[in-house]
Structures are given as C-alpha cells and as structure tokens.
mmCIF file of C-alpha atoms and ligand atoms in Angstrom:
data_model
loop_
_atom_site.group_PDB
_atom_site.id
_atom_site.type_symbol
_atom_site.label_atom_id
_atom_site.label_comp_id
_atom_site.label_asym_id
_atom_site.label_seq_id
_atom_site.Cartn_x
_atom_site.Cartn_y
_atom_site.Cartn_z
ATOM 1 C CA MET A 30 3.327 24.873 40.227
ATOM 2 C CA VAL A 31 2.701 21.373 38.920
ATOM 3 C CA SER A 32 6.330 21.092 37.853
ATOM 4 C CA ASP A 33 7.565 21.588 41.452
ATOM 5 C CA GLU A 34 5.330 18.786 42.735
ATOM 6 C CA TYR A 35 6.364 16.623 39.796
ATOM 7 C CA ARG A 36 10.042 17.229 40.592
ATOM 8 C CA ASN A 37 9.533 16.371 44.272
ATOM 9 C CA GLU A 38 7.732 13.158 43.418
ATOM 10 C CA LEU A 39 10.233 12.196 40.729
ATOM 11 C CA SER A 40 13.142 12.672 43.134
ATOM 12 C CA ARG A 41 11.675 9.895 45.322
ATOM 13 C CA PHE A 42 12.612 7.476 42.548
ATOM 14 C CA ILE A 43 15.724 9.080 41.015
ATOM 15 C CA SER A 44 19.095 9.971 42.573
ATOM 16 C CA ALA A 45 19.934 13.634 43.267
ATOM 17 C CA GLN A 46 22.870 13.327 40.850
ATOM 18 C CA ARG A 47 20.623 12.095 37.991
ATOM 19 C CA MET A 48 17.994 14.783 38.760
ATOM 20 C CA THR A 49 20.487 17.544 37.821
ATOM 21 C CA ASP A 50 19.962 16.796 34.111
ATOM 22 C CA ILE A 51 16.162 16.492 34.335
ATOM 23 C CA HIS A 52 14.177 19.615 33.437
ATOM 24 C CA ILE A 53 10.482 19.783 34.244
ATOM 25 C CA PHE A 54 8.046 22.366 32.859
ATOM 26 C CA ASP A 55 4.376 23.132 33.426
ATOM 27 C CA SER A 56 3.737 23.686 29.724
ATOM 28 C CA VAL A 57 5.852 23.841 26.564
ATOM 29 C CA ASP A 58 5.052 23.746 22.866
ATOM 30 C CA SER A 59 6.823 20.410 22.412
ATOM 31 C CA THR A 60 9.391 18.726 24.649
ATOM 32 C CA ASN A 61 11.185 17.626 21.451
ATOM 33 C CA ASN A 62 11.498 21.287 20.444
ATOM 34 C CA ILE A 63 12.960 22.166 23.848
ATOM 35 C CA ALA A 64 15.326 19.207 23.559
ATOM 36 C CA LYS A 65 16.545 20.471 20.183
ATOM 37 C CA GLN A 66 17.105 23.971 21.599
ATOM 38 C CA MET A 67 18.993 22.510 24.557
ATOM 39 C CA SER A 68 21.037 20.298 22.219
ATOM 40 C CA ALA A 69 22.063 23.419 20.301
ATOM 41 C CA GLN A 70 23.208 24.919 23.603
ATOM 42 C CA GLY A 71 25.383 21.873 24.354
ATOM 43 C CA ALA A 72 23.133 19.916 26.730
ATOM 44 C CA PRO A 73 24.804 16.610 27.628
ATOM 45 C CA ASP A 74 23.893 13.042 26.754
ATOM 46 C CA GLY A 75 20.991 11.924 28.927
ATOM 47 C CA THR A 76 19.369 15.336 29.426
ATOM 48 C CA VAL A 77 15.635 14.884 30.018
ATOM 49 C CA ILE A 78 12.792 17.313 29.379
ATOM 50 C CA ILE A 79 9.364 16.606 30.861
ATOM 51 C CA ALA A 80 6.225 18.741 30.579
ATOM 52 C CA ASP A 81 2.858 18.486 32.288
ATOM 53 C CA SER A 82 1.263 19.621 29.016
ATOM 54 C CA GLN A 83 2.246 20.505 25.439
ATOM 55 C CA THR A 84 0.572 23.111 23.257
ATOM 56 C CA ASN A 85 2.021 21.657 20.053
ATOM 57 C CA GLY A 86 2.822 18.030 20.809
ATOM 58 C CA ARG A 87 4.085 16.485 17.597
ATOM 59 C CA GLY A 88 3.830 12.979 16.173
ATOM 60 C CA ARG A 89 5.272 11.203 13.145
ATOM 61 C CA LEU A 90 4.260 12.241 9.645
ATOM 62 C CA SER A 91 3.438 15.809 10.793
ATOM 63 C CA ARG A 92 0.576 14.636 12.990
ATOM 64 C CA SER A 93 -0.181 16.237 16.326
ATOM 65 C CA PHE A 94 -0.078 14.449 19.671
ATOM 66 C CA VAL A 95 -2.857 15.562 22.000
ATOM 67 C CA SER A 96 -1.114 16.510 25.255
ATOM 68 C CA PRO A 97 -3.480 17.831 27.937
ATOM 69 C CA ALA A 98 -2.329 18.748 31.444
ATOM 70 C CA GLY A 99 -2.616 16.486 34.455
ATOM 71 C CA ASN A 100 -2.740 13.004 33.033
ATOM 72 C CA GLY A 101 -0.003 12.212 30.504
ATOM 73 C CA ILE A 102 3.762 11.824 30.320
ATOM 74 C CA TYR A 103 5.420 13.989 27.671
ATOM 75 C CA LEU A 104 9.121 13.318 27.846
ATOM 76 C CA SER A 105 12.134 13.821 25.600
ATOM 77 C CA MET A 106 15.645 12.553 26.183
ATOM 78 C CA ILE A 107 18.748 13.886 24.469
ATOM 79 C CA MET A 108 21.048 11.104 23.344
ATOM 80 C CA ARG A 109 24.517 11.767 22.021
ATOM 81 C CA PRO A 110 25.810 8.574 20.407
ATOM 82 C CA LYS A 111 29.474 8.611 19.371
ATOM 83 C CA LEU A 112 28.670 7.865 15.743
ATOM 84 C CA LEU A 113 25.732 8.437 13.460
ATOM 85 C CA SER A 114 25.433 5.164 11.546
ATOM 86 C CA ASP A 115 22.602 3.664 9.488
ATOM 87 C CA SER A 116 21.483 1.769 12.570
ATOM 88 C CA ILE A 117 20.089 5.020 13.971
ATOM 89 C CA SER A 118 16.923 4.302 11.954
ATOM 90 C CA SER A 119 16.125 1.580 14.515
ATOM 91 C CA ILE A 120 16.289 3.922 17.527
ATOM 92 C CA THR A 121 12.512 4.461 17.473
ATOM 93 C CA ALA A 122 11.975 0.701 17.777
ATOM 94 C CA TRP A 123 14.532 0.450 20.617
ATOM 95 C CA THR A 124 12.696 3.296 22.370
ATOM 96 C CA ALA A 125 9.391 1.459 21.950
ATOM 97 C CA VAL A 126 10.926 -1.507 23.774
ATOM 98 C CA ALA A 127 12.209 0.764 26.580
ATOM 99 C CA ALA A 128 8.688 2.190 26.975
ATOM 100 C CA VAL A 129 7.117 -1.306 26.972
ATOM 101 C CA ARG A 130 9.549 -2.368 29.704
ATOM 102 C CA ALA A 131 8.783 0.730 31.820
ATOM 103 C CA ILE A 132 5.004 0.221 31.554
ATOM 104 C CA GLU A 133 5.353 -3.502 32.247
ATOM 105 C CA SER A 134 7.469 -2.841 35.319
ATOM 106 C CA VAL A 135 5.258 -0.129 36.878
ATOM 107 C CA CYS A 136 1.774 -1.066 35.660
ATOM 108 C CA GLY A 137 2.017 -4.860 35.339
ATOM 109 C CA ILE A 138 0.565 -4.830 31.832
ATOM 110 C CA ILE A 139 2.597 -5.457 28.687
ATOM 111 C CA PRO A 140 1.558 -3.208 25.786
ATOM 112 C CA ASP A 141 1.635 -4.432 22.197
ATOM 113 C CA ILE A 142 3.686 -2.652 19.573
ATOM 114 C CA LYS A 143 2.186 -1.568 16.274
ATOM 115 C CA TRP A 144 5.113 -1.222 13.905
ATOM 116 C CA VAL A 145 6.932 1.040 14.149
ATOM 117 C CA ASN A 146 6.275 3.491 16.970
ATOM 118 C CA ASP A 147 2.922 2.976 18.643
ATOM 119 C CA LEU A 148 2.173 1.109 21.870
ATOM 120 C CA LEU A 149 -1.310 -0.313 22.184
ATOM 121 C CA ILE A 150 -3.429 -1.870 24.899
ATOM 122 C CA ASN A 151 -6.538 -3.701 23.669
ATOM 123 C CA ASN A 152 -5.829 -2.426 20.135
ATOM 124 C CA ARG A 153 -5.920 1.234 21.177
ATOM 125 C CA LYS A 154 -2.967 3.564 21.164
ATOM 126 C CA ILE A 155 -1.692 4.544 24.609
ATOM 127 C CA CYS A 156 1.780 5.751 23.630
ATOM 128 C CA GLY A 157 3.572 7.240 20.631
ATOM 129 C CA ILE A 158 7.247 7.800 19.956
ATOM 130 C CA LEU A 159 8.866 10.486 17.850
ATOM 131 C CA SER A 160 12.643 10.319 17.458
ATOM 132 C CA GLU A 161 14.312 13.236 15.730
ATOM 133 C CA LEU A 162 17.820 14.243 14.795
ATOM 134 C CA TYR A 163 19.468 17.541 15.699
ATOM 135 C CA ILE A 164 22.551 18.445 13.649
ATOM 136 C CA SER A 165 24.357 21.701 14.354
ATOM 137 C CA PRO A 166 24.451 24.099 11.381
ATOM 138 C CA ASN A 167 28.118 24.734 12.267
ATOM 139 C CA SER A 168 29.424 21.171 12.408
ATOM 140 C CA SER A 169 27.922 17.834 11.394
ATOM 141 C CA ALA A 170 30.022 16.275 14.190
ATOM 142 C CA ASP A 171 27.806 18.112 16.683
ATOM 143 C CA PHE A 172 24.579 16.146 16.675
ATOM 144 C CA ALA A 173 22.028 14.661 19.032
ATOM 145 C CA VAL A 174 19.206 12.170 18.763
ATOM 146 C CA ILE A 175 16.011 13.267 20.498
ATOM 147 C CA LEU A 176 13.868 10.454 21.882
ATOM 148 C CA GLY A 177 10.333 11.811 22.371
ATOM 149 C CA ILE A 178 7.762 9.679 24.186
ATOM 150 C CA GLY A 179 4.126 10.526 24.873
ATOM 151 C CA ILE A 180 2.087 8.239 27.147
ATOM 152 C CA ASN A 181 -1.624 8.601 27.897
ATOM 153 C CA VAL A 182 -1.468 7.607 31.549
ATOM 154 C CA ASN A 183 -4.588 8.562 33.522
ATOM 155 C CA THR A 184 -6.736 10.101 30.793
ATOM 156 C CA GLU A 185 -10.470 9.274 31.046
ATOM 157 C CA GLU A 186 -11.991 7.791 27.891
ATOM 158 C CA ASN A 187 -14.368 10.764 27.470
ATOM 159 C CA ASP A 188 -11.502 13.254 27.709
ATOM 160 C CA PHE A 189 -10.121 12.263 24.316
ATOM 161 C CA PRO A 190 -11.364 14.339 21.385
ATOM 162 C CA THR A 191 -14.348 12.584 19.768
ATOM 163 C CA ASP A 192 -12.390 11.657 16.646
ATOM 164 C CA LEU A 193 -9.787 9.835 18.773
ATOM 165 C CA GLN A 194 -12.133 7.978 21.113
ATOM 166 C CA GLN A 195 -12.174 4.759 19.042
ATOM 167 C CA ILE A 196 -8.440 4.916 18.402
ATOM 168 C CA ALA A 197 -6.748 6.173 21.554
ATOM 169 C CA SER A 198 -6.878 5.089 25.154
ATOM 170 C CA SER A 199 -4.851 5.457 28.315
ATOM 171 C CA ILE A 200 -3.339 3.010 30.760
ATOM 172 C CA PHE A 201 -6.022 3.992 33.289
ATOM 173 C CA ALA A 202 -8.898 3.718 30.800
ATOM 174 C CA SER A 203 -7.665 0.285 29.660
ATOM 175 C CA THR A 204 -6.876 -1.237 33.039
ATOM 176 C CA GLY A 205 -8.988 0.692 35.555
ATOM 177 C CA THR A 206 -5.882 1.315 37.647
ATOM 178 C CA TYR A 207 -4.578 4.811 38.412
ATOM 179 C CA VAL A 208 -0.839 5.144 37.724
ATOM 180 C CA SER A 209 1.635 7.523 39.405
ATOM 181 C CA ARG A 210 3.047 9.635 36.568
ATOM 182 C CA PRO A 211 6.326 10.435 38.367
ATOM 183 C CA GLN A 212 6.867 6.747 39.148
ATOM 184 C CA LEU A 213 6.289 5.745 35.527
ATOM 185 C CA ALA A 214 8.381 8.671 34.231
ATOM 186 C CA ALA A 215 11.212 7.615 36.572
ATOM 187 C CA GLU A 216 11.099 4.041 35.264
ATOM 188 C CA LEU A 217 11.032 5.323 31.686
ATOM 189 C CA ILE A 218 14.142 7.413 32.358
ATOM 190 C CA LYS A 219 15.819 4.349 33.892
ATOM 191 C CA GLN A 220 15.010 2.233 30.820
ATOM 192 C CA LEU A 221 16.224 4.976 28.473
ATOM 193 C CA ASP A 222 19.461 5.218 30.465
ATOM 194 C CA ILE A 223 19.894 1.459 29.938
ATOM 195 C CA LEU A 224 19.110 1.950 26.238
ATOM 196 C CA ARG A 225 21.855 4.589 25.928
ATOM 197 C CA ALA A 226 24.341 2.184 27.520
ATOM 198 C CA ASP A 227 23.208 -0.671 25.239
ATOM 199 C CA TRP A 228 23.304 1.374 22.030
ATOM 200 C CA PRO A 229 24.239 0.246 19.391
ATOM 201 C CA ASP A 230 25.855 -3.122 20.152
ATOM 202 C CA ASN A 231 23.422 -4.861 22.468
ATOM 203 C CA SER A 232 20.590 -5.022 19.984
ATOM 204 C CA LEU A 233 19.397 -8.608 20.512
ATOM 205 C CA PRO A 234 17.263 -8.157 23.670
ATOM 206 C CA TYR A 235 15.519 -5.200 21.999
ATOM 207 C CA LEU A 236 14.883 -7.211 18.837
ATOM 208 C CA GLU A 237 13.552 -10.173 20.792
ATOM 209 C CA LYS A 238 11.176 -8.059 22.860
ATOM 210 C CA TYR A 239 10.080 -6.078 19.798
ATOM 211 C CA ARG A 240 9.315 -9.272 17.853
ATOM 212 C CA ASN A 241 7.538 -10.705 20.856
ATOM 213 C CA ARG A 242 5.180 -7.715 21.218
ATOM 214 C CA CYS A 243 4.753 -6.617 17.579
ATOM 215 C CA ILE A 244 1.108 -7.238 16.659
ATOM 216 C CA THR A 245 1.593 -6.128 13.050
ATOM 217 C CA VAL A 246 3.289 -9.376 12.023
ATOM 218 C CA GLY A 247 0.966 -11.922 10.450
ATOM 219 C CA LYS A 248 -1.657 -9.282 9.695
ATOM 220 C CA GLU A 249 -3.043 -8.025 6.408
ATOM 221 C CA ILE A 250 -1.852 -4.447 6.161
ATOM 222 C CA VAL A 251 -1.800 -1.434 3.882
ATOM 223 C CA VAL A 252 1.617 0.094 3.223
ATOM 224 C CA ILE A 253 1.063 3.831 2.960
ATOM 225 C CA SER A 254 3.480 6.065 1.095
ATOM 226 C CA PRO A 255 2.874 9.646 -0.080
ATOM 227 C CA ASP A 256 1.722 8.534 -3.522
ATOM 228 C CA ASP A 257 0.580 4.962 -3.001
ATOM 229 C CA HIS A 258 -1.463 2.606 -0.803
ATOM 230 C CA ARG A 259 -0.567 -1.075 -1.328
ATOM 231 C CA SER A 260 -2.092 -4.125 0.287
ATOM 232 C CA ALA A 261 0.338 -6.618 1.769
ATOM 233 C CA VAL A 262 0.867 -9.144 4.527
ATOM 234 C CA ALA A 263 3.415 -8.358 7.253
ATOM 235 C CA GLU A 264 5.719 -11.383 7.447
ATOM 236 C CA GLY A 265 8.225 -10.445 10.133
ATOM 237 C CA VAL A 266 10.524 -7.903 11.750
ATOM 238 C CA ASN A 267 14.029 -7.995 10.238
ATOM 239 C CA SER A 268 17.191 -7.713 12.348
ATOM 240 C CA ASP A 269 17.389 -3.982 11.521
ATOM 241 C CA PHE A 270 13.770 -3.599 12.780
ATOM 242 C CA SER A 271 12.443 -2.975 9.273
ATOM 243 C CA LEU A 272 9.169 -4.732 8.462
ATOM 244 C CA SER A 273 9.283 -7.617 6.030
ATOM 245 C CA VAL A 274 6.153 -7.559 3.852
ATOM 246 C CA ARG A 275 4.732 -9.445 0.892
ATOM 247 C CA TYR A 276 2.550 -7.442 -1.449
ATOM 248 C CA ASP A 277 -0.587 -9.012 -2.875
ATOM 249 C CA ASN A 278 1.203 -9.504 -6.227
ATOM 250 C CA GLY A 279 3.753 -11.775 -4.474
ATOM 251 C CA THR A 280 6.645 -9.293 -4.345
ATOM 252 C CA ALA A 281 8.604 -9.188 -1.078
ATOM 253 C CA ALA A 282 9.954 -5.923 0.401
ATOM 254 C CA SER A 283 11.375 -4.419 3.575
ATOM 255 C CA ILE A 284 9.722 -1.280 4.882
ATOM 256 C CA SER A 285 11.798 0.990 7.067
ATOM 257 C CA GLY A 286 9.925 4.283 6.960
ATOM 258 C CA GLY A 287 6.439 5.577 6.363
ATOM 259 C CA GLU A 288 3.313 4.064 7.757
ATOM 260 C CA VAL A 289 1.431 0.796 7.730
ATOM 261 C CA SER A 290 -2.145 0.317 8.802
ATOM 262 C CA ILE A 291 -3.674 -2.985 9.813
ATOM 263 C CA ARG A 292 -6.596 -3.942 7.592
ATOM 264 C CA GLY A 293 -9.941 -4.818 9.100
ATOM 265 C CA THR A 294 -9.446 -2.982 12.397
ATOM 266 C CA GLN A 295 -11.124 0.180 13.502
ATOM 267 C CA SER A 296 -7.937 1.341 15.110
ATOM 268 C CA TYR A 297 -6.090 3.030 12.298
ATOM 269 C CA ILE A 298 -6.905 4.525 8.949
HETATM 270 C C1 BTN B 20 3.278 9.634 17.232
HETATM 271 O O1 BTN B 20 2.233 9.252 17.765
HETATM 272 O O2 BTN B 20 3.426 9.638 15.992
HETATM 273 C C2 BTN B 20 4.415 10.074 18.092
HETATM 274 C C3 BTN B 20 3.965 10.915 19.258
HETATM 275 C C4 BTN B 20 5.132 11.404 20.094
HETATM 276 C C5 BTN B 20 4.680 12.341 21.183
HETATM 277 C C6 BTN B 20 5.819 12.740 22.079
HETATM 278 S S1 BTN B 20 5.249 13.613 23.505
HETATM 279 C C7 BTN B 20 6.882 14.041 23.891
HETATM 280 C C8 BTN B 20 7.554 14.421 22.597
HETATM 281 N N1 BTN B 20 7.267 15.790 22.237
HETATM 282 C C9 BTN B 20 6.563 15.873 21.119
HETATM 283 O O3 BTN B 20 6.184 16.947 20.587
HETATM 284 N N2 BTN B 20 6.315 14.665 20.618
HETATM 285 C C10 BTN B 20 6.892 13.628 21.466
#
C-alpha cells in the first residue's frame, strides 16, 4: 500500500510522538471531509490527514481540486484555537505563508502568492488552500478549523487535464527537479505546527512574508462577486490580510472574501 510506504518515509523526518496524530490514506474523497469527521469524533489539535489521491478534492468557491495518485500532496490539519474571533478569516493567508516557507525550505524556490489562497510558480498555480470551519451541532464551543492544502509536486505538464494546462503546473514541471513528497509533507506539517503556536498573536512575520510574495498588489484586477465583476487596481494587503483595492471609478474598498482575477494574464479567468 502506498500509504505504508508514505508513513515509513514520513517517519524519517517526523518524531514517533508526532506521527501518532498523522493519518495516511491511499485514497479518500477529500482530506478536508475526513478532517471534519475526525473533528466531530474529538480528534485533537494538530491531527493531520494525508491522502495519496482524492476522488472529490475540493477548492474554494465550490471548485474541484484535481488530485491524482502518485504525485501530489493532499493534506489537512485540524486546528483547535481557543477562541473563534474575526481574525480567523486570515487563517487561509497564514496557511499560504506556511506552505511558501515549506516549499522554500525543501525545494529552494519561493512561490508567489495570488491573493488570497493560491501559490504560483512562473504565474501558474502549484498549490491551493481551502480552510473550513467545523462547528458541532451540539455545542458552538466545540469547533475546529480545517487547514486543507493541495500541492502539485511531481506532476508532469501533460498529466494535467487539457483545460488546466495553461493555468496549473507542479513544482517538478516548473523547476525540473523531482521532490520527495514525504520530505515536503513533513516540512509542511512542521510549518503548520509553528503556525498553530503563533496563532493569533504573532501575525507580523506572516503579514511581512505575505506582502513580500503577493503578486496581486500593483496589478489591474477584476473583483468577482456572485452578481458583479468590477475592474480595479490592487493597492496593498491590509494588516488583516484583506486586499485594498481602488475601483476604476476612484472608490476604495477592502476585499476579504470572494475572488479576484489579474487582468491581462492567461492564468485566471
Ligand atoms: C483551491 O484551489 O481553491 C483550494 C484547493 C485546496 C485543495 C486541498 S487538497 C487537501 C484538502 N482537501 C480538499 O478537498 N481540498 C484541500
């Protein structure tokens, strides 16, 4: 079984104690779904779910995340912060920084961030992040934040579905260098463990790194909401990780949800 090999390899980089809360599967529908089920069963802070493939990998805005076997990292971590404050809306951005740090450390390349949850190399998406909230139907005090990260690691360019080939890439396809999935997954877990310790007070290093890597700022963009598409310029990332924009009519706004696309690139609709 792939998951046994994966576990053996992962345990070269992670302590036996930490491995007890790491669950590895050959195939699941979505590691975020498993994380929610495990949260409902009382799984502790820091529980990790990894799958070699997903049959229903999910992205933001009800999109799917293509998750074939053998070449990607599909990982969810259960986080149980003490309080659920407004700052939780920035957890996706914090997670993006953790993923940038892991890729930088293992692969020696620093991905860009497209606000709010995509990591890019050479303007193509190599990683997406989906953070979700689980709240128990019995008690709102019983909740968990699920950090879901999908990384295209060793995927060959031609292996992406035709409609994604101009948009998506992998670390291997972008750099020509094969990457050990267990080594990168181990570093990602390490960075997410640091994130859990830093949350919510130690925000500044995350904000600095996010601002440093965010390629959306300075670009002409389209702000996409369910009933509107509005042209704007992205002016900066605010301290709460929302995007500061100026619409073409001169009005300023802060965007904290939804989607922006960068105008004039092939990368995104
Ligand atoms: C996006 O591109 O909008 C986010 C993609 C997030 C994909 C990851 S893979 C692990 C976890 N399980 C899922 O079903 N989704 C996330």
